[in-house]
Amino acid sequence: MSSLRAGDRVALVSPAGPAPASRIAAGAGVLRSWGLEVATPQVGPWSLPYLAGSDQARAAEFVAAWCSDVAAVFCVRGGYGCLRMTDLVPWKDLPPRVFVGSSDVTVLHAELNAVGQSTVFGPMPGTSDFVDDPLAQARLRELLFTGTRSWAAGTPVVAGTARGVLTGGNAALLAASVGGPRWAPPAPGAIALLEDVGEEPYRLDRILTQLLRAGWFEPVSGIVLGSWTDCGDVSAVLADRLSGLGVPILGDFGFGHCVGSWSLPLGVPAVLDASAARLTLL
């Protein structure tokens, strides 16, 4: 995975929901304090208030930013909308870039990983999870600038080790993609990263059941579970739906919608040692 350095130019884009201008400015200020030159989003209001702009405008902004003279592209926030623009982006034609986003951006990670680009699942500069969380900022900066290679975190759920490419992200978005024309299961032996926010236990049950019945977990050799913020007590659901897969599982890993979230790469090979509560890049 490529690293950033002071002086690099980066672009902020809005592929999903709108973010307040004040928060985008605050997030851009943090990135500038890292020595980066920052270009801010260009899309404007749209008739659907939960989208930052029309599908065509958001896709065009994304492609234009990606193909400009930048080292990295940061999504300002998630929310909803990325799934609506995936068929408007020429994924195979995009040059290599560092890419950062999470939550709804999960579907964009999947598209980029599918064409061989590694990405970063991390907090976004138009959200409070980034602007108001110095620890999450520091962890993202460390990954981007110095290249974090190993994480010791979490609680063993099912002991064992696994080796494979890191994949996944937000569970609800993974389930929403199942069955679509661009959907594909994880690569053989993949290590799945899963997190979510605001899903009651029965809704998480539906999400995981949908993924199970679609065969999404069949190639998976290990699972890392992140945060389940505002989801209630999901421990029983996770155990019921996942423990029977017979793969190592590491829980409470601390990525996703949580304070001090780890930023993690996707589309790169790693080793999961669930027994020792460690994830290491190869």
mmCIF file of N, CA and C in Angstrom, residues 49-147:
data_model
loop_
_atom_site.group_PDB
_atom_site.id
_atom_site.type_symbol
_atom_site.label_atom_id
_atom_site.label_comp_id
_atom_site.label_asym_id
_atom_site.label_seq_id
_atom_site.Cartn_x
_atom_site.Cartn_y
_atom_site.Cartn_z
ATOM 1 N N PRO A 49 -32.335 15.312 -0.169
ATOM 2 C CA PRO A 49 -31.432 15.935 0.802
ATOM 3 C C PRO A 49 -30.417 14.992 1.429
ATOM 4 N N TYR A 50 -30.617 13.686 1.290
ATOM 5 C CA TYR A 50 -29.661 12.735 1.862
ATOM 6 C C TYR A 50 -28.525 12.422 0.907
ATOM 7 N N LEU A 51 -28.526 13.045 -0.276
ATOM 8 C CA LEU A 51 -27.432 12.884 -1.231
ATOM 9 C C LEU A 51 -26.696 14.212 -1.408
ATOM 10 N N ALA A 52 -25.379 14.137 -1.591
ATOM 11 C CA ALA A 52 -24.584 15.346 -1.763
ATOM 12 C C ALA A 52 -24.776 15.978 -3.133
ATOM 13 N N GLY A 53 -25.350 15.252 -4.085
ATOM 14 C CA GLY A 53 -25.596 15.743 -5.438
ATOM 15 C C GLY A 53 -26.210 14.632 -6.248
ATOM 16 N N SER A 54 -26.472 14.866 -7.505
ATOM 17 C CA SER A 54 -27.017 13.807 -8.354
ATOM 18 C C SER A 54 -26.001 12.678 -8.495
ATOM 19 N N ASP A 55 -26.469 11.507 -8.888
ATOM 20 C CA ASP A 55 -25.560 10.377 -9.079
ATOM 21 C C ASP A 55 -24.470 10.731 -10.086
ATOM 22 N N GLN A 56 -24.877 11.389 -11.175
ATOM 23 C CA GLN A 56 -23.912 11.750 -12.213
ATOM 24 C C GLN A 56 -22.891 12.761 -11.690
ATOM 25 N N ALA A 57 -23.345 13.729 -10.900
ATOM 26 C CA ALA A 57 -22.441 14.749 -10.385
ATOM 27 C C ALA A 57 -21.459 14.155 -9.379
ATOM 28 N N ARG A 58 -21.950 13.274 -8.522
ATOM 29 C CA ARG A 58 -21.069 12.669 -7.530
ATOM 30 C C ARG A 58 -20.043 11.754 -8.197
ATOM 31 N N ALA A 59 -20.495 10.990 -9.179
ATOM 32 C CA ALA A 59 -19.561 10.112 -9.901
ATOM 33 C C ALA A 59 -18.537 10.932 -10.672
ATOM 34 N N ALA A 60 -18.989 12.019 -11.315
ATOM 35 C CA ALA A 60 -18.071 12.859 -12.083
ATOM 36 C C ALA A 60 -17.043 13.509 -11.171
ATOM 37 N N GLU A 61 -17.478 13.965 -10.012
ATOM 38 C CA GLU A 61 -16.531 14.558 -9.059
ATOM 39 C C GLU A 61 -15.496 13.530 -8.617
ATOM 40 N N PHE A 62 -15.968 12.324 -8.323
ATOM 41 C CA PHE A 62 -15.090 11.249 -7.880
ATOM 42 C C PHE A 62 -14.031 10.946 -8.935
ATOM 43 N N VAL A 63 -14.466 10.777 -10.189
ATOM 44 C CA VAL A 63 -13.534 10.426 -11.262
ATOM 45 C C VAL A 63 -12.573 11.577 -11.544
ATOM 46 N N ALA A 64 -13.091 12.804 -11.572
ATOM 47 C CA ALA A 64 -12.234 13.952 -11.860
ATOM 48 C C ALA A 64 -11.175 14.125 -10.780
ATOM 49 N N ALA A 65 -11.573 13.975 -9.518
ATOM 50 C CA ALA A 65 -10.609 14.099 -8.426
ATOM 51 C C ALA A 65 -9.569 12.984 -8.513
ATOM 52 N N TRP A 66 -10.039 11.766 -8.766
ATOM 53 C CA TRP A 66 -9.141 10.607 -8.812
ATOM 54 C C TRP A 66 -8.109 10.749 -9.926
ATOM 55 N N CYS A 67 -8.547 11.276 -11.056
ATOM 56 C CA CYS A 67 -7.668 11.364 -12.224
ATOM 57 C C CYS A 67 -6.878 12.662 -12.281
ATOM 58 N N SER A 68 -7.019 13.507 -11.265
ATOM 59 C CA SER A 68 -6.223 14.730 -11.195
ATOM 60 C C SER A 68 -4.867 14.426 -10.563
ATOM 61 N N ASP A 69 -4.067 15.461 -10.396
ATOM 62 C CA ASP A 69 -2.715 15.286 -9.863
ATOM 63 C C ASP A 69 -2.752 15.211 -8.337
ATOM 64 N N VAL A 70 -3.280 14.102 -7.815
ATOM 65 C CA VAL A 70 -3.368 13.906 -6.371
ATOM 66 C C VAL A 70 -2.742 12.569 -5.995
ATOM 67 N N ALA A 71 -2.311 12.492 -4.738
ATOM 68 C CA ALA A 71 -1.767 11.243 -4.217
ATOM 69 C C ALA A 71 -2.835 10.414 -3.519
ATOM 70 N N ALA A 72 -3.917 11.079 -3.076
ATOM 71 C CA ALA A 72 -4.941 10.374 -2.309
ATOM 72 C C ALA A 72 -6.296 11.026 -2.504
ATOM 73 N N VAL A 73 -7.338 10.219 -2.324
ATOM 74 C CA VAL A 73 -8.716 10.682 -2.352
ATOM 75 C C VAL A 73 -9.367 10.289 -1.032
ATOM 76 N N PHE A 74 -9.946 11.265 -0.334
ATOM 77 C CA PHE A 74 -10.641 11.040 0.929
ATOM 78 C C PHE A 74 -12.136 11.299 0.724
ATOM 79 N N CYS A 75 -12.985 10.395 1.158
ATOM 80 C CA CYS A 75 -14.420 10.652 1.180
ATOM 81 C C CYS A 75 -14.750 11.487 2.422
ATOM 82 N N VAL A 76 -15.597 12.518 2.255
ATOM 83 C CA VAL A 76 -15.880 13.382 3.398
ATOM 84 C C VAL A 76 -16.819 12.718 4.401
ATOM 85 N N ARG A 77 -17.721 11.847 3.916
ATOM 86 C CA ARG A 77 -18.619 11.139 4.825
ATOM 87 C C ARG A 77 -19.312 10.002 4.086
ATOM 88 N N GLY A 78 -20.028 9.180 4.833
ATOM 89 C CA GLY A 78 -20.824 8.115 4.255
ATOM 90 C C GLY A 78 -22.280 8.542 4.217
ATOM 91 N N GLY A 79 -23.126 7.768 4.919
ATOM 92 C CA GLY A 79 -24.553 8.058 4.912
ATOM 93 C C GLY A 79 -25.253 7.112 3.956
ATOM 94 N N TYR A 80 -25.498 7.579 2.739
ATOM 95 C CA TYR A 80 -26.103 6.739 1.707
ATOM 96 C C TYR A 80 -25.821 7.365 0.347
ATOM 97 N N GLY A 81 -25.652 6.519 -0.662
ATOM 98 C CA GLY A 81 -25.537 7.019 -2.012
ATOM 99 C C GLY A 81 -24.483 6.355 -2.868
ATOM 100 N N CYS A 82 -23.454 5.782 -2.253
ATOM 101 C CA CYS A 82 -22.366 5.207 -3.048
ATOM 102 C C CYS A 82 -22.860 4.105 -3.977
ATOM 103 N N LEU A 83 -23.792 3.299 -3.500
ATOM 104 C CA LEU A 83 -24.286 2.183 -4.303
ATOM 105 C C LEU A 83 -24.952 2.668 -5.587
ATOM 106 N N ARG A 84 -25.483 3.895 -5.567
ATOM 107 C CA ARG A 84 -26.192 4.435 -6.725
ATOM 108 C C ARG A 84 -25.253 4.868 -7.858
ATOM 109 N N MET A 85 -23.966 5.053 -7.564
ATOM 110 C CA MET A 85 -23.055 5.601 -8.568
ATOM 111 C C MET A 85 -21.993 4.619 -9.043
ATOM 112 N N THR A 86 -22.014 3.383 -8.539
ATOM 113 C CA THR A 86 -20.927 2.453 -8.881
ATOM 114 C C THR A 86 -20.861 2.142 -10.364
ATOM 115 N N ASP A 87 -22.008 2.124 -11.048
ATOM 116 C CA ASP A 87 -22.003 1.788 -12.476
ATOM 117 C C ASP A 87 -21.660 2.991 -13.354
ATOM 118 N N LEU A 88 -21.368 4.138 -12.741
ATOM 119 C CA LEU A 88 -21.017 5.343 -13.492
ATOM 120 C C LEU A 88 -19.523 5.636 -13.445
ATOM 121 N N VAL A 89 -18.749 4.747 -12.818
ATOM 122 C CA VAL A 89 -17.310 4.960 -12.645
ATOM 123 C C VAL A 89 -16.540 3.901 -13.437
ATOM 124 N N PRO A 90 -15.565 4.301 -14.258
ATOM 125 C CA PRO A 90 -14.748 3.339 -15.021
ATOM 126 C C PRO A 90 -13.632 2.769 -14.144
ATOM 127 N N TRP A 91 -13.975 1.842 -13.281
ATOM 128 C CA TRP A 91 -13.075 1.378 -12.233
ATOM 129 C C TRP A 91 -11.744 0.866 -12.779
ATOM 130 N N LYS A 92 -11.776 0.139 -13.874
ATOM 131 C CA LYS A 92 -10.544 -0.444 -14.413
ATOM 132 C C LYS A 92 -9.590 0.607 -14.979
ATOM 133 N N ASP A 93 -10.113 1.799 -15.249
ATOM 134 C CA ASP A 93 -9.285 2.848 -15.852
ATOM 135 C C ASP A 93 -8.680 3.805 -14.838
ATOM 136 N N LEU A 94 -8.986 3.630 -13.564
ATOM 137 C CA LEU A 94 -8.498 4.563 -12.544
ATOM 138 C C LEU A 94 -7.035 4.269 -12.199
ATOM 139 N N PRO A 95 -6.182 5.284 -12.195
ATOM 140 C CA PRO A 95 -4.784 5.076 -11.815
ATOM 141 C C PRO A 95 -4.663 4.794 -10.323
ATOM 142 N N PRO A 96 -3.546 4.248 -9.865
ATOM 143 C CA PRO A 96 -3.374 3.956 -8.430
ATOM 144 C C PRO A 96 -3.420 5.223 -7.575
ATOM 145 N N ARG A 97 -4.154 5.155 -6.502
ATOM 146 C CA ARG A 97 -4.251 6.249 -5.544
ATOM 147 C C ARG A 97 -4.438 5.658 -4.141
ATOM 148 N N VAL A 98 -4.072 6.411 -3.124
ATOM 149 C CA VAL A 98 -4.488 6.102 -1.759
ATOM 150 C C VAL A 98 -5.956 6.511 -1.649
ATOM 151 N N PHE A 99 -6.775 5.664 -1.036
ATOM 152 C CA PHE A 99 -8.204 5.956 -0.917
ATOM 153 C C PHE A 99 -8.650 5.691 0.516
ATOM 154 N N VAL A 100 -9.389 6.657 1.099
ATOM 155 C CA VAL A 100 -9.831 6.550 2.487
ATOM 156 C C VAL A 100 -11.330 6.785 2.580
ATOM 157 N N GLY A 101 -12.011 5.923 3.306
ATOM 158 C CA GLY A 101 -13.437 6.079 3.558
ATOM 159 C C GLY A 101 -13.942 4.908 4.377
ATOM 160 N N SER A 102 -15.180 4.995 4.833
ATOM 161 C CA SER A 102 -15.758 3.898 5.614
ATOM 162 C C SER A 102 -17.276 3.959 5.502
ATOM 163 N N SER A 103 -17.953 3.127 6.278
ATOM 164 C CA SER A 103 -19.411 3.103 6.333
ATOM 165 C C SER A 103 -19.991 2.838 4.941
ATOM 166 N N ASP A 104 -20.799 3.765 4.387
ATOM 167 C CA ASP A 104 -21.409 3.579 3.074
ATOM 168 C C ASP A 104 -20.367 3.415 1.976
ATOM 169 N N VAL A 105 -19.167 3.901 2.199
ATOM 170 C CA VAL A 105 -18.087 3.834 1.213
ATOM 171 C C VAL A 105 -17.608 2.397 1.027
ATOM 172 N N THR A 106 -18.079 1.476 1.853
ATOM 173 C CA THR A 106 -17.725 0.056 1.725
ATOM 174 C C THR A 106 -17.874 -0.441 0.292
ATOM 175 N N VAL A 107 -18.924 -0.004 -0.413
ATOM 176 C CA VAL A 107 -19.145 -0.501 -1.778
ATOM 177 C C VAL A 107 -18.074 0.018 -2.740
ATOM 178 N N LEU A 108 -17.510 1.200 -2.469
ATOM 179 C CA LEU A 108 -16.438 1.721 -3.309
ATOM 180 C C LEU A 108 -15.134 0.976 -3.037
ATOM 181 N N HIS A 109 -14.905 0.619 -1.779
ATOM 182 C CA HIS A 109 -13.751 -0.234 -1.464
ATOM 183 C C HIS A 109 -13.822 -1.536 -2.260
ATOM 184 N N ALA A 110 -15.002 -2.148 -2.294
ATOM 185 C CA ALA A 110 -15.156 -3.425 -2.992
ATOM 186 C C ALA A 110 -14.839 -3.273 -4.477
ATOM 187 N N GLU A 111 -15.306 -2.189 -5.080
ATOM 188 C CA GLU A 111 -15.037 -1.961 -6.502
ATOM 189 C C GLU A 111 -13.544 -1.782 -6.753
ATOM 190 N N LEU A 112 -12.879 -0.992 -5.923
ATOM 191 C CA LEU A 112 -11.453 -0.737 -6.107
ATOM 192 C C LEU A 112 -10.622 -1.978 -5.821
ATOM 193 N N ASN A 113 -10.963 -2.707 -4.765
ATOM 194 C CA ASN A 113 -10.240 -3.934 -4.457
ATOM 195 C C ASN A 113 -10.380 -4.950 -5.583
ATOM 196 N N ALA A 114 -11.559 -4.968 -6.236
ATOM 197 C CA ALA A 114 -11.814 -5.934 -7.307
ATOM 198 C C ALA A 114 -10.924 -5.699 -8.526
ATOM 199 N N VAL A 115 -10.436 -4.454 -8.705
ATOM 200 C CA VAL A 115 -9.542 -4.167 -9.830
ATOM 201 C C VAL A 115 -8.090 -4.040 -9.374
ATOM 202 N N GLY A 116 -7.805 -4.544 -8.154
ATOM 203 C CA GLY A 116 -6.428 -4.641 -7.700
ATOM 204 C C GLY A 116 -5.891 -3.456 -6.931
ATOM 205 N N GLN A 117 -6.748 -2.509 -6.558
ATOM 206 C CA GLN A 117 -6.284 -1.362 -5.781
ATOM 207 C C GLN A 117 -6.557 -1.604 -4.295
ATOM 208 N N SER A 118 -5.533 -1.439 -3.468
ATOM 209 C CA SER A 118 -5.733 -1.509 -2.023
ATOM 210 C C SER A 118 -6.317 -0.185 -1.545
ATOM 211 N N THR A 119 -7.024 -0.214 -0.417
ATOM 212 C CA THR A 119 -7.718 0.962 0.093
ATOM 213 C C THR A 119 -7.582 1.015 1.606
ATOM 214 N N VAL A 120 -8.091 2.097 2.208
ATOM 215 C CA VAL A 120 -8.028 2.255 3.660
ATOM 216 C C VAL A 120 -9.429 2.483 4.208
ATOM 217 N N PHE A 121 -9.859 1.606 5.096
ATOM 218 C CA PHE A 121 -11.126 1.745 5.798
ATOM 219 C C PHE A 121 -10.847 2.551 7.064
ATOM 220 N N GLY A 122 -11.211 3.847 7.027
ATOM 221 C CA GLY A 122 -10.872 4.712 8.146
ATOM 222 C C GLY A 122 -11.822 5.885 8.264
ATOM 223 N N PRO A 123 -11.715 6.661 9.341
ATOM 224 C CA PRO A 123 -12.611 7.794 9.584
ATOM 225 C C PRO A 123 -12.466 8.867 8.513
ATOM 226 N N MET A 124 -13.573 9.574 8.255
ATOM 227 C CA MET A 124 -13.624 10.515 7.137
ATOM 228 C C MET A 124 -13.644 11.956 7.630
ATOM 229 N N PRO A 125 -12.950 12.861 6.913
ATOM 230 C CA PRO A 125 -12.718 14.221 7.414
ATOM 231 C C PRO A 125 -13.934 15.119 7.467
ATOM 232 N N GLY A 126 -15.088 14.683 6.973
ATOM 233 C CA GLY A 126 -16.297 15.476 7.122
ATOM 234 C C GLY A 126 -17.208 14.954 8.209
ATOM 235 N N THR A 127 -16.665 14.135 9.120
ATOM 236 C CA THR A 127 -17.460 13.535 10.195
ATOM 237 C C THR A 127 -16.855 13.833 11.558
ATOM 238 N N SER A 128 -17.693 13.750 12.578
ATOM 239 C CA SER A 128 -17.201 13.945 13.944
ATOM 240 C C SER A 128 -16.279 12.815 14.362
ATOM 241 N N ASP A 129 -16.432 11.628 13.740
ATOM 242 C CA ASP A 129 -15.556 10.502 14.055
ATOM 243 C C ASP A 129 -14.098 10.810 13.712
ATOM 244 N N PHE A 130 -13.888 11.793 12.867
ATOM 245 C CA PHE A 130 -12.539 12.248 12.541
ATOM 246 C C PHE A 130 -12.231 13.585 13.214
ATOM 247 N N VAL A 131 -13.078 14.568 12.981
ATOM 248 C CA VAL A 131 -12.803 15.939 13.437
ATOM 249 C C VAL A 131 -12.674 16.014 14.956
ATOM 250 N N ASP A 132 -13.523 15.269 15.683
ATOM 251 C CA ASP A 132 -13.564 15.357 17.143
ATOM 252 C C ASP A 132 -12.845 14.210 17.838
ATOM 253 N N ASP A 133 -12.022 13.464 17.122
ATOM 254 C CA ASP A 133 -11.377 12.285 17.698
ATOM 255 C C ASP A 133 -9.881 12.291 17.380
ATOM 256 N N PRO A 134 -9.072 12.939 18.223
ATOM 257 C CA PRO A 134 -7.630 13.018 17.964
ATOM 258 C C PRO A 134 -6.947 11.660 17.855
ATOM 259 N N LEU A 135 -7.429 10.669 18.618
ATOM 260 C CA LEU A 135 -6.800 9.349 18.554
ATOM 261 C C LEU A 135 -7.061 8.695 17.201
ATOM 262 N N ALA A 136 -8.292 8.783 16.705
ATOM 263 C CA ALA A 136 -8.593 8.233 15.379
ATOM 264 C C ALA A 136 -7.786 8.953 14.309
ATOM 265 N N GLN A 137 -7.641 10.269 14.452
ATOM 266 C CA GLN A 137 -6.801 11.030 13.517
ATOM 267 C C GLN A 137 -5.370 10.499 13.518
ATOM 268 N N ALA A 138 -4.826 10.321 14.722
ATOM 269 C CA ALA A 138 -3.435 9.881 14.847
ATOM 270 C C ALA A 138 -3.240 8.490 14.249
ATOM 271 N N ARG A 139 -4.214 7.615 14.450
ATOM 272 C CA ARG A 139 -4.089 6.260 13.922
ATOM 273 C C ARG A 139 -4.188 6.241 12.407
ATOM 274 N N LEU A 140 -5.034 7.091 11.839
ATOM 275 C CA LEU A 140 -5.090 7.182 10.388
ATOM 276 C C LEU A 140 -3.796 7.774 9.843
ATOM 277 N N ARG A 141 -3.315 8.811 10.478
ATOM 278 C CA ARG A 141 -2.070 9.437 10.008
ATOM 279 C C ARG A 141 -0.915 8.450 10.053
ATOM 280 N N GLU A 142 -0.830 7.669 11.122
ATOM 281 C CA GLU A 142 0.253 6.692 11.238
ATOM 282 C C GLU A 142 0.190 5.676 10.099
ATOM 283 N N LEU A 143 -1.009 5.182 9.799
ATOM 284 C CA LEU A 143 -1.145 4.203 8.722
ATOM 285 C C LEU A 143 -0.762 4.814 7.380
ATOM 286 N N LEU A 144 -1.191 6.054 7.132
ATOM 287 C CA LEU A 144 -0.957 6.675 5.840
ATOM 288 C C LEU A 144 0.485 7.121 5.629
ATOM 289 N N PHE A 145 1.143 7.582 6.704
ATOM 290 C CA PHE A 145 2.466 8.168 6.549
ATOM 291 C C PHE A 145 3.603 7.201 6.879
ATOM 292 N N THR A 146 3.404 6.351 7.864
ATOM 293 C CA THR A 146 4.499 5.461 8.259
ATOM 294 C C THR A 146 4.207 3.994 7.947
ATOM 295 N N GLY A 147 2.947 3.676 7.648
ATOM 296 C CA GLY A 147 2.621 2.317 7.231
ATOM 297 C C GLY A 147 2.561 1.335 8.376
#
